[in-house]
Amino acid sequence: MDIIQEIKKLKKQKNAIILGHFYQLPEIQDISDFIGDSLALAQQAEKTEADLIIFAGVSFMAETAKLINPTKKVILPDLNAGCSLADSCPAEDFKNFKVKYPDHLVVSYINTTNAIKALSDIICTSSNALAIINSFPKEQKLIFAPDKNLGNYLNKMTGRNMVVWPGACHVHKRFSLERILQIKEENKEAKIIAHPECEPEVLIVADFIGSTTSLLNFTKKDNSNIFIVATETGILHQMRKSNPGKTFIAAPPDDATCACNDCFFMKLITLEKIYKSLVTENPEITLDIETADKALIPIRRMLDLSEKLGL
Ligand code: 13P
Ligand code: SF4
């Protein structure tokens, strides 16, 4: 069986769309109808006329697509594709944390559960976080959750003093500054580019910091020929496709024996699981209605503001 042809056939038969994140395996990126970062994927989920959404990504992304499309079937080919960053912010703990700051509004990163979204005033992604935060008056006190590195970076960029939840992503917190600098030493002309979820010591040496989309765009515009990329390795596929002739080196993790710069959760999605989920229309994302109603409000605010700002 030619699995790619079968996937294409089933997609057509069922009016299905595959939405894929940049951290997916190359072969999955290549069969996706749309490939993007978490903001672009949420926007695409809002626009789609497909009846069936196959989400090649992780649970918070598929759940966001379902929040936006409550009447459509949203499938996550492996329900174990979670997110360590979302897990680092349990709802009960966050609720207790939030009561300590009664005059603060909550800006949450999209990498959260719906229970956290339901406790938030607005959602952001790494693509629109600066604009979302700057949309509040300077004197408005804010909590930022759950990524501490992104929150601290945003505080630095905006001159604010947001209270930051101490969460982190297991991939981005493990890049080794020492090993990155060693590669830079061997490739002096290389530019270091990093996602803002990386530790501050990595961000300090980065020539450019941005979301996955802006990192990709930077590699297209910049005239450097070598890039050391400090984010999940999946994005290198798009960088190589968009920039034939340029060299991309995945920033290494602190342990030379592990592939910790691969997101274990993202890599749970395979072509076989996508094929199976198209056949069975399972496993389907289902949401608790009460939580979903509350979680949709800050998601809508993010989408509306992003549209207004042309993001
Ligand atoms: P973006 O897709 O928003 O750049 O976020 C990266 C990420 O960590 C997704 O899991
Ligand atoms: Fe979550 Fe990190 Fe994986 Fe992104 S890379 S899905 S933040 S665990």
Short mmCIF file of C-alpha atoms and ligand atoms in Angstrom, two decimals:
data_model
loop_
_atom_site.label_atom_id
_atom_site.label_comp_id
_atom_site.label_asym_id
_atom_site.label_seq_id
_atom_site.Cartn_x
_atom_site.Cartn_y
_atom_site.Cartn_z
CA MET A 1 0.00 0.00 0.00
CA ASP A 2 1.28 3.49 -0.85
CA ILE A 3 0.40 5.20 2.40
CA ILE A 4 0.83 8.73 1.05
CA GLN A 5 -1.55 8.06 -1.87
CA GLU A 6 -4.05 6.44 0.54
CA ILE A 7 -3.89 9.47 2.87
CA LYS A 8 -4.49 11.80 -0.09
CA LYS A 9 -7.43 9.69 -1.28
CA LEU A 10 -9.05 9.55 2.16
CA LYS A 11 -8.58 13.29 2.70
CA LYS A 12 -10.50 13.98 -0.50
CA GLN A 13 -13.23 11.43 0.21
CA LYS A 14 -13.85 12.77 3.71
CA ASN A 15 -13.27 16.48 3.05
CA ALA A 16 -10.48 16.35 5.62
CA ILE A 17 -7.56 18.70 6.19
CA ILE A 18 -4.22 17.91 7.82
CA LEU A 19 -2.86 20.79 9.90
CA GLY A 20 0.82 20.22 10.73
CA HIS A 21 3.19 21.99 13.12
CA PHE A 22 6.78 22.83 12.15
CA TYR A 23 8.06 20.33 14.76
CA GLN A 24 6.49 17.34 13.02
CA LEU A 25 8.52 14.68 11.21
CA PRO A 26 9.55 15.82 7.69
CA GLU A 27 7.29 13.29 5.92
CA ILE A 28 4.31 14.59 7.89
CA GLN A 29 5.14 18.21 7.12
CA ASP A 30 5.24 17.22 3.45
CA ILE A 31 1.74 15.69 3.40
CA SER A 32 0.14 18.43 5.52
CA ASP A 33 -2.32 20.75 3.77
CA PHE A 34 -1.09 23.55 5.94
CA ILE A 35 2.11 23.77 7.94
CA GLY A 36 2.79 26.51 10.46
CA ASP A 37 3.39 27.72 14.00
CA SER A 38 0.77 27.57 16.71
CA LEU A 39 -0.79 30.94 15.83
CA ALA A 40 -1.01 30.19 12.10
CA LEU A 41 -2.49 26.76 12.85
CA ALA A 42 -5.18 28.26 15.09
CA GLN A 43 -5.96 30.83 12.38
CA GLN A 44 -6.14 28.11 9.77
CA ALA A 45 -8.46 26.06 12.00
CA GLU A 46 -10.71 29.13 12.16
CA LYS A 47 -10.81 29.44 8.36
CA THR A 48 -11.12 25.85 7.26
CA GLU A 49 -14.20 24.52 5.50
CA ALA A 50 -13.12 20.91 5.96
CA ASP A 51 -15.45 18.59 7.88
CA LEU A 52 -12.63 16.66 9.50
CA ILE A 53 -9.47 18.21 10.98
CA ILE A 54 -6.50 15.88 11.46
CA PHE A 55 -4.11 17.67 13.77
CA ALA A 56 -0.47 16.72 13.30
CA GLY A 57 0.79 18.39 16.45
CA VAL A 58 0.15 18.15 20.19
CA SER A 59 -2.93 18.16 22.36
CA PHE A 60 -3.15 21.87 23.23
CA MET A 61 -3.10 22.68 19.50
CA ALA A 62 -5.80 20.13 18.63
CA GLU A 63 -7.87 21.30 21.62
CA THR A 64 -7.61 24.90 20.42
CA ALA A 65 -8.82 23.79 16.96
CA LYS A 66 -11.76 22.04 18.63
CA LEU A 67 -12.57 25.12 20.76
CA ILE A 68 -12.80 27.15 17.57
CA ASN A 69 -14.73 24.43 15.71
CA PRO A 70 -17.01 22.78 18.28
CA THR A 71 -19.20 21.14 15.63
CA LYS A 72 -16.33 19.64 13.60
CA LYS A 73 -14.48 16.43 14.27
CA VAL A 74 -10.91 17.17 15.37
CA ILE A 75 -8.59 14.17 15.44
CA LEU A 76 -5.23 13.95 17.20
CA PRO A 77 -3.67 10.75 15.78
CA ASP A 78 -2.06 9.94 19.15
CA LEU A 79 -3.73 11.28 22.30
CA ASN A 80 -0.46 10.83 24.21
CA ALA A 81 1.00 13.75 22.25
CA GLY A 82 0.92 16.17 25.16
CA CYS A 83 3.27 18.98 26.13
CA SER A 84 5.68 19.19 29.08
CA LEU A 85 5.23 22.97 29.20
CA ALA A 86 1.44 22.69 29.50
CA ASP A 87 1.98 19.98 32.15
CA SER A 88 4.20 22.35 34.15
CA CYS A 89 1.15 24.45 35.03
CA PRO A 90 -1.52 22.38 36.83
CA ALA A 91 -4.87 24.20 37.03
CA GLU A 92 -5.42 23.80 40.80
CA ASP A 93 -1.95 25.23 41.59
CA PHE A 94 -2.44 28.05 39.13
CA LYS A 95 -5.83 28.91 40.64
CA ASN A 96 -4.19 29.26 44.09
CA PHE A 97 -1.35 31.32 42.58
CA LYS A 98 -3.77 33.63 40.80
CA VAL A 99 -5.69 34.55 43.99
CA LYS A 100 -2.48 36.07 45.38
CA TYR A 101 -2.63 38.71 42.62
CA PRO A 102 -6.25 39.92 42.57
CA ASP A 103 -5.51 43.10 40.58
CA HIS A 104 -3.59 41.28 37.83
CA LEU A 105 -4.92 40.12 34.46
CA VAL A 106 -3.67 36.81 33.08
CA VAL A 107 -1.90 36.42 29.73
CA SER A 108 -1.36 32.73 28.98
CA TYR A 109 0.71 31.13 26.31
CA ILE A 110 -1.31 28.86 24.02
CA ASN A 111 0.78 25.91 25.33
CA THR A 112 -1.67 25.33 28.21
CA THR A 113 -4.62 23.11 29.03
CA ASN A 114 -8.13 24.42 28.53
CA ALA A 115 -8.45 24.61 32.33
CA ILE A 116 -5.65 27.22 32.36
CA LYS A 117 -7.09 29.02 29.34
CA ALA A 118 -10.39 29.21 31.24
CA LEU A 119 -8.53 31.07 34.03
CA SER A 120 -6.92 33.51 31.58
CA ASP A 121 -7.93 36.89 30.16
CA ILE A 122 -6.14 36.50 26.85
CA ILE A 123 -3.99 33.89 25.11
CA CYS A 124 -0.84 34.53 23.13
CA THR A 125 1.66 32.56 21.10
CA SER A 126 5.34 33.32 20.59
CA SER A 127 4.38 35.07 17.30
CA ASN A 128 2.03 37.62 18.82
CA ALA A 129 3.09 37.75 22.51
CA LEU A 130 4.81 41.15 22.27
CA ALA A 131 1.84 42.75 20.52
CA ILE A 132 -0.67 41.17 22.92
CA ILE A 133 1.23 42.39 25.99
CA ASN A 134 1.73 45.85 24.51
CA SER A 135 -2.02 46.07 23.93
CA PHE A 136 -2.47 46.50 27.71
CA PRO A 137 -1.84 49.91 29.29
CA LYS A 138 1.63 50.07 30.88
CA GLU A 139 0.13 50.34 34.37
CA GLN A 140 -1.99 47.17 33.99
CA LYS A 141 -0.51 44.46 36.22
CA LEU A 142 -0.14 41.11 34.46
CA ILE A 143 0.54 37.47 35.22
CA PHE A 144 2.26 35.52 32.45
CA ALA A 145 1.95 31.71 32.33
CA PRO A 146 3.32 29.12 31.96
CA ASP A 147 6.79 29.56 30.37
CA LYS A 148 9.26 31.36 32.61
CA ASN A 149 11.86 31.88 29.89
CA LEU A 150 9.36 33.40 27.48
CA GLY A 151 7.82 35.47 30.31
CA ASN A 152 11.19 36.85 31.42
CA TYR A 153 12.16 37.57 27.82
CA LEU A 154 8.87 39.44 27.31
CA ASN A 155 9.44 41.42 30.52
CA LYS A 156 12.85 42.45 29.15
CA MET A 157 11.45 43.39 25.74
CA THR A 158 8.47 45.36 27.03
CA GLY A 159 10.01 46.87 30.19
CA ARG A 160 7.16 45.34 32.23
CA ASN A 161 7.25 43.44 35.45
CA MET A 162 4.77 40.65 34.79
CA VAL A 163 4.51 37.97 37.47
CA VAL A 164 5.81 34.86 35.72
CA TRP A 165 4.72 31.27 36.40
CA PRO A 166 7.85 29.05 36.71
CA GLY A 167 7.06 26.57 33.92
CA ALA A 168 9.36 25.31 31.16
CA CYS A 169 9.52 23.11 28.08
CA HIS A 170 11.72 20.03 28.42
CA VAL A 171 13.20 20.59 24.93
CA HIS A 172 13.98 24.30 25.09
CA LYS A 173 15.41 24.30 28.59
CA ARG A 174 18.02 21.68 27.71
CA PHE A 175 20.12 23.36 25.04
CA SER A 176 23.79 23.44 26.01
CA LEU A 177 25.40 26.86 25.83
CA GLU A 178 28.82 25.26 25.94
CA ARG A 179 28.12 22.95 22.99
CA ILE A 180 26.45 25.76 21.02
CA LEU A 181 29.51 27.96 21.49
CA GLN A 182 31.77 25.08 20.47
CA ILE A 183 29.88 24.79 17.15
CA LYS A 184 30.07 28.57 16.74
CA GLU A 185 33.85 28.39 17.33
CA GLU A 186 34.13 25.83 14.51
CA ASN A 187 31.81 27.87 12.25
CA LYS A 188 32.67 31.47 13.03
CA GLU A 189 30.35 32.94 10.41
CA ALA A 190 27.31 30.98 11.71
CA LYS A 191 24.36 32.88 13.18
CA ILE A 192 22.77 31.52 16.36
CA ILE A 193 18.98 31.74 16.22
CA ALA A 194 16.77 30.79 19.18
CA HIS A 195 13.17 30.37 20.27
CA PRO A 196 12.32 32.54 23.32
CA GLU A 197 11.45 29.39 25.33
CA CYS A 198 15.25 28.78 25.58
CA GLU A 199 17.16 29.57 28.78
CA PRO A 200 18.40 33.19 29.15
CA GLU A 201 22.07 32.14 28.75
CA VAL A 202 21.24 30.84 25.25
CA LEU A 203 19.12 33.89 24.39
CA ILE A 204 22.02 36.20 25.33
CA VAL A 205 24.30 34.71 22.67
CA ALA A 206 21.57 34.50 20.01
CA ASP A 207 21.85 36.74 16.94
CA PHE A 208 18.09 36.49 16.49
CA ILE A 209 15.23 35.42 18.80
CA GLY A 210 11.75 34.59 17.57
CA SER A 211 8.85 32.21 17.12
CA THR A 212 9.27 29.29 14.74
CA THR A 213 7.78 31.32 11.87
CA SER A 214 10.02 34.30 12.49
CA LEU A 215 13.09 32.06 12.81
CA LEU A 216 12.21 30.53 9.44
CA ASN A 217 11.66 33.97 7.89
CA PHE A 218 14.95 35.19 9.32
CA THR A 219 16.88 32.38 7.60
CA LYS A 220 15.30 33.41 4.27
CA LYS A 221 16.17 37.10 4.62
CA ASP A 222 19.56 36.93 6.30
CA ASN A 223 22.60 36.66 4.07
CA SER A 224 24.45 34.27 6.37
CA ASN A 225 25.00 30.76 5.01
CA ILE A 226 25.16 28.84 8.29
CA PHE A 227 22.68 28.86 11.16
CA ILE A 228 22.77 27.15 14.56
CA VAL A 229 19.12 26.60 15.39
CA ALA A 230 18.07 26.51 19.07
CA THR A 231 14.56 25.15 18.88
CA GLU A 232 13.00 21.77 18.21
CA THR A 233 14.73 20.03 15.27
CA GLY A 234 11.57 19.68 13.10
CA ILE A 235 11.83 23.27 11.90
CA LEU A 236 15.13 22.48 10.16
CA HIS A 237 13.17 20.63 7.45
CA GLN A 238 11.36 23.81 6.37
CA MET A 239 14.55 25.86 6.70
CA ARG A 240 16.42 23.48 4.39
CA LYS A 241 13.54 23.36 1.91
CA SER A 242 13.30 27.16 1.80
CA ASN A 243 17.05 27.76 1.64
CA PRO A 244 18.81 25.28 -0.64
CA GLY A 245 22.54 25.83 -0.31
CA LYS A 246 22.44 27.13 3.27
CA THR A 247 23.57 24.97 6.20
CA PHE A 248 21.47 24.40 9.32
CA ILE A 249 22.89 22.86 12.48
CA ALA A 250 20.54 21.77 15.27
CA ALA A 251 21.67 23.28 18.57
CA PRO A 252 22.70 20.34 20.79
CA PRO A 253 21.19 19.45 24.16
CA ASP A 254 23.19 19.21 27.40
CA ASP A 255 23.39 15.40 27.14
CA ALA A 256 25.34 14.18 24.10
CA THR A 257 23.73 10.73 24.38
CA CYS A 258 20.11 11.85 24.02
CA ALA A 259 18.10 13.43 21.21
CA CYS A 260 16.58 15.85 23.71
CA ASN A 261 16.27 18.57 21.07
CA ASP A 262 13.47 16.44 19.55
CA CYS A 263 10.08 16.90 21.20
CA PHE A 264 9.07 13.39 22.19
CA PHE A 265 5.39 14.39 22.07
CA MET A 266 5.52 15.92 18.59
CA LYS A 267 7.34 12.85 17.27
CA LEU A 268 4.58 10.49 18.48
CA ILE A 269 2.62 11.40 15.34
CA THR A 270 3.51 9.13 12.42
CA LEU A 271 2.24 8.66 8.86
CA GLU A 272 0.74 5.30 9.90
CA LYS A 273 -1.21 6.91 12.76
CA ILE A 274 -2.45 9.65 10.43
CA TYR A 275 -3.63 7.04 7.93
CA LYS A 276 -5.37 5.04 10.67
CA SER A 277 -7.05 8.11 12.08
CA LEU A 278 -8.37 9.05 8.64
CA VAL A 279 -9.86 5.57 8.28
CA THR A 280 -11.39 5.37 11.78
CA GLU A 281 -11.95 9.13 12.42
CA ASN A 282 -10.40 8.54 15.81
CA PRO A 283 -9.02 9.39 18.36
CA GLU A 284 -11.29 12.37 18.50
CA ILE A 285 -10.76 15.42 20.71
CA THR A 286 -13.66 15.89 23.12
CA LEU A 287 -13.89 18.79 25.53
CA ASP A 288 -15.60 19.48 28.81
CA ILE A 289 -18.27 21.96 27.70
CA GLU A 290 -18.20 24.19 30.76
CA THR A 291 -14.40 24.59 30.63
CA ALA A 292 -14.46 24.98 26.85
CA ASP A 293 -16.96 27.85 27.00
CA LYS A 294 -14.63 29.74 29.34
CA ALA A 295 -11.45 28.78 27.45
CA LEU A 296 -12.83 30.01 24.14
CA ILE A 297 -13.21 33.60 25.40
CA PRO A 298 -9.45 34.38 25.71
CA ILE A 299 -8.73 32.43 22.51
CA ARG A 300 -11.25 34.58 20.62
CA ARG A 301 -9.69 37.72 22.10
CA MET A 302 -6.30 36.61 20.80
CA LEU A 303 -7.62 35.78 17.32
CA ASP A 304 -9.58 39.03 17.05
CA LEU A 305 -6.69 41.18 18.26
CA SER A 306 -4.24 39.38 15.97
CA GLU A 307 -6.55 40.00 13.01
CA LYS A 308 -6.90 43.67 13.92
CA LEU A 309 -3.12 43.99 14.15
CA GLY A 310 -2.58 42.11 10.89
CA LEU A 311 -0.65 39.30 12.60
P1 13P B 1 5.37 28.29 18.07
O1 13P B 1 4.81 27.31 17.14
O2 13P B 1 4.34 29.26 18.50
O3 13P B 1 6.60 28.97 17.59
O4 13P B 1 5.72 27.54 19.45
C1 13P B 1 6.65 26.60 19.58
C2 13P B 1 6.25 25.52 20.47
O5 13P B 1 6.83 25.26 21.47
C3 13P B 1 5.14 24.70 20.08
O6 13P B 1 5.13 23.64 20.87
FE1 SF4 B 2 5.45 21.44 24.38
FE2 SF4 B 2 8.05 21.88 24.27
FE3 SF4 B 2 7.00 19.97 22.77
FE4 SF4 B 2 6.50 22.55 22.21
S1 SF4 B 2 8.47 21.52 22.10
S2 SF4 B 2 5.02 20.86 22.26
S3 SF4 B 2 6.46 23.44 24.26
S4 SF4 B 2 7.03 20.02 25.01
#
